[in-house]
Amino acid sequence: MVESRTYLGSDMTATLRPWMVPSEHQGSKLMESCIGACGKTLQNGSSQSIVFHLDKLKIKLEDELLAAGVELLYASIPIALTRTEDNWNGLVIANKSGRQLIRCQAIVDASETAITTFLARQELKTSFNGEMACYKRVLEFTNVKETGQQVISVPSDLGIKDNKVQLYPGFHGNGHYYVEYQISLQSENSVEGNRHRESESQKLGITLTEFLVHNVPSFQKAMLCTSSNELKGPYPMEEEDSRIQENVQIENLSINHPNTWCLYRDFYEHNNAGWLDPVKAASYGEQFARLVEIFILKDKDIQEKNQDTNMDSPYEIRIPVDFLERDHNFVNVPNHEVFLSKTADVLVSGGGSSGGSAAIVSAEEGMKTILVDLNPGLGGTGTFGGVDSYWFGHRHGYAERITKLVKDVQKRIKYKGHKWNIEAKKYALLETADRLGIEMLFNAITFGAITKGTRVCGSLVATRWGACSIMADCVIDATGDGDLAAFAGAKSVYGAVRDHVVMWYSLAQYNSPGKLQNNFTSMVNVSDVKDYTRAILAGRRRWSMNVDGCHDHGIYVAPRESRHIIGDVVMNMSDQLLQRSWQDCINIHLSNHDMKGISEANWLHAGLIPPNLEIEIPYRMLLPKGIDGILVVGKAISATHDALPAIRMQSDLENLGGIAALAAAMAVKENKYPRQIDYGLLQERIVKEGLIPESILTRKLDPIHYTDEQLVSLIDSIEVNEPLYEYSNMRMNEIYQKRIPFVEICTVGKRIIPFLEKAYEDSAGIRKVRIAQALAMYELKVGVPTLISEIMTMLEGEQLPKRTADILYVTMPPDHGAMPDVCYLLYSLGLTRDKRSIAVWRRVANLLNPIDKDFEDKMWGLFYYIHAVSVGAERLGDSEAIPVLMKLWGIPSVNMQYCYSSYQADFFLERRSLLELAIGRSLARCGSPQGYEILINYLDDVRSLLSKQAHTELRLLSGLNLNKDILEWTDWLETEKALLKPQPYLEQTDLAHDNETITRKITS
Ligand SMILES: Cc1cc2nc3c(=O)[nH]c(=O)nc-3n(C[C@H](O)[C@H](O)[C@H](O)COP(=O)(O)OP(=O)(O)OC[C@H]3O[C@@H](n4cnc5c(N)ncnc54)[C@H](O)[C@@H]3O)c2cc1C
């Protein structure tokens, strides 16, 4: 089943109409079982209705399908029908992974737009004929005073049908209500028609709310929580014109493509309004399945081969195929025509924190702007992703403007919460974008790039009416995942270089209507549609199982991190700690080091949790290396895994989006590529907008050069009075502006080493330990005896020490680099690649005897003990470390943790797998075949980033480019087993040893 949304049951869920009258369910087995699982009967005035628990309804529908053996693919839209060489049907679908072909015998189109009629170029003769029809939309409220009212009269100037709205009680009682309003709109079944309807009716929702909370006594204190993602309709203008057929007529459904049926033909062409009723539609579906006997779908999906290039065109279509991590089984598929084409000055792909603001500024700059987003509206993570407040980040500039717009709406709807109201933010952005004439394509997925040589000229977009192409003079990739840049061929790194780990994603969790709970769970590979679907299934099952637990989950998979596009400059964590200044600085971000996940930087491993820093963003971070015509904004900008946590705050990214739009407008007006514009002029403009200080225009940037005496005094100032992580202990409004001695010392380069060694000899106690850590950052062994003796003293007890430090904002481990103090020293020891470490690791392994639950303990930090030893041993790469690693692997919680099917609601299982992989990598680096076996076992793991990690490592170790195929690798291992040699891992990320060459703003 291919579903364009991220959830099922759209007639009740997308429309936000999770109710029905009790007798209606007769005739549908599915509905009956849904009522049993998640419906309850409520009195609504004089009548009764069945109301569903939204989250449980979504889960129930998924469970039913999965139990029946149906494979689900979310967030995917059909873009072509085809026949394969062996005369099978082919449905080509598009998504964030590009384009894939599903080979099947029969195709059943259950889409509300009757998409297959567009794909088959069959005219859809609709009885509505684009004329006025009636549509329904719903608002969800809490805190409504119970009055038994079912209908509320509203003023005629609102334009609501019959001047009344209908009330339906919500599942949770206590003032939880749905308010349905109907409006007459043009019924054209097209992208444009739909956009117009959605935008008009959404704006009306806020006006209606304003009326209710100000004029209707029972709504005086009501809070608007959410609203329909999609309209329900079209209904005939007069109810009596609505016809519902008892049974489905199969001859009304076929289209001019073999073995293909379009269910909504019956609705559009035969006027059967039964399809709009979820109960009736479910029973039609069941009837249909019985009628169509050749309904044998073979679950074989095949991805298209290579890039699809149209030879007749000066343009190239790029849809790379290596995004899907599993099932690479390629066939050739003919080129498809894309039948709707648009042009713009500026195309903004993605309308989230950065894209919404980018499009608005672009339009204000006079650019004809088109915006494409896969959500049904604007705001991305900040609205559909459920992140309803700023955290760190500068709040001035465009972010301040957006805040003001949102606050104005909140005032209208009497919202007083300290976080923003998501409906208000969606409205504020939509209303502004609409007013500025931005053409918006919602529920639309960018799935390919249009290029000419090295220039990006536009994108391919899948809509519910077919695919379209959009050409633009300048493109802004604001997908947050760098999708468009990656489609165009930009180089990127997924997550961390070493192991592809990313910060935890979130499927917004609404514990009750309007009440969000931030969550920190596991990883997703957004560029692999199978993994995307898995992450949705898993995300929805987290916290939802408590009796009245989670009311609903959001509709957008919000990744904290995904792809990092490699730009002309790649920012790393050392740049941030050294407070590097850039000649082409265009924005200044502000944050603590908000690492919600696993760090790979030696800084955090050494215990240095950074302070709140201001971080300059150079323009070149937005320019993908080797590619023109495009700017990348949002969290995909060119930075490492450990640099992203401090530059990803919403307000900073809203500002960056707007700044990119200024650059795009300059480029378009001057007929240049973004790379060619004069960044000095851009900076002048940004200064005028109040986003960067004027001094940036005239300042002179210099590197710091240390004299020998200064090096000695720098080492003298090394942190001894406080642990390094104390830097992070700052209030939110404080900004750290001094130098960090430990960082300066560790990044000067070789010339500091003699001074460090001398200081080491002359010192004692904690100073000696800290200097030993600094020496370890240079991979020097001099300080090893001190590190070992300090660690062994700390490990003298019968149990491993727990974390004692109180570190701000830490959640379940691994998080934020907060771990027991001894782990920092273990990581430092690991950097020295010294064999004497093995005895220490053995001691750790002997003390480890955890049960599964211990891994969840915030203070235990078990994850870090196992990780520190594994990471150290992989750098040592010595067969003598194998027994210790095997002992670690013997811990049941980290042994054979791979997962080959379905999803895991328990996110800790993934963290334990990450440890197993770390042990596996380490064993392999020490020359043990067992390590290779562990990695091979993960190749088929459903958690795409784990299998990606295993595959990357096997390729690095073997020097071979074999596919992700267990059998192929097993055969290879069988022949190579006896010849395996240790291969220490030598790379260092995020570390610089050249701080005397970089420009900085601190010059004393
Ligand atoms: C769970 C979580 C909690 C956070 N907490 C905070 C916080 O408290 N405060 C804070 O300031 N920051 C927080 N952050 C960070 C911040 O919210 C994000 O870094 C920021 O919103 C990212 O902005 P963006 O523009 O890069 O991406 P997004 O806002 O996610 O926007 C990307 C948009 O692109 C669209 N899109 C993606 N791919 C495609 C495609 N192929 N085709 C069409 N459209 C596409 C998406 O639908 C989306 O609308 C949090 C992030 C997360 C995930």
XYZ file of N, CA and C in Angstrom, residues 69-71 88 102-105 296-302 327 530:
51
model
N -0.276 -8.890 6.242
C 0.906 -9.064 5.400
C 1.070 -7.988 4.351
N 0.436 -6.857 4.541
C 0.568 -5.763 3.573
C 1.817 -4.960 3.906
N 2.594 -4.655 2.896
C 3.747 -3.784 3.135
C 3.324 -2.338 2.869
N 4.099 -7.214 -16.831
C 3.502 -6.920 -15.532
C 3.124 -5.458 -15.528
N 7.110 -0.137 -8.593
C 6.551 -1.306 -7.916
C 5.967 -2.192 -9.013
N 6.513 -3.390 -9.087
C 6.018 -4.308 -10.108
C 4.869 -5.085 -9.490
N 3.746 -5.117 -10.170
C 2.581 -5.744 -9.564
C 1.643 -6.203 -10.664
N 0.640 -7.007 -10.279
C -0.318 -7.438 -11.293
C -1.449 -6.445 -11.434
N -3.802 -10.305 -6.950
C -2.654 -10.997 -6.351
C -1.456 -10.086 -6.519
N -1.114 -9.416 -5.496
C 0.029 -8.513 -5.597
C 1.296 -9.253 -5.209
N 2.258 -9.168 -6.040
C 3.547 -9.783 -5.703
C 4.412 -8.690 -5.075
N 4.952 -8.988 -3.905
C 5.668 -7.913 -3.204
C 7.111 -7.810 -3.672
N 7.242 -7.375 -4.861
C 8.590 -7.266 -5.384
C 8.771 -5.837 -5.863
N 9.545 -5.088 -5.130
C 9.759 -3.747 -5.659
C 11.160 -3.617 -6.212
N 11.208 -2.886 -7.252
C 12.444 -2.817 -8.008
C 12.758 -1.355 -8.210
N 17.208 -3.794 -0.869
C 16.480 -4.193 -2.072
C 16.917 -3.466 -3.330
N 11.770 3.301 2.898
C 11.385 2.173 3.758
C 11.708 2.493 5.212
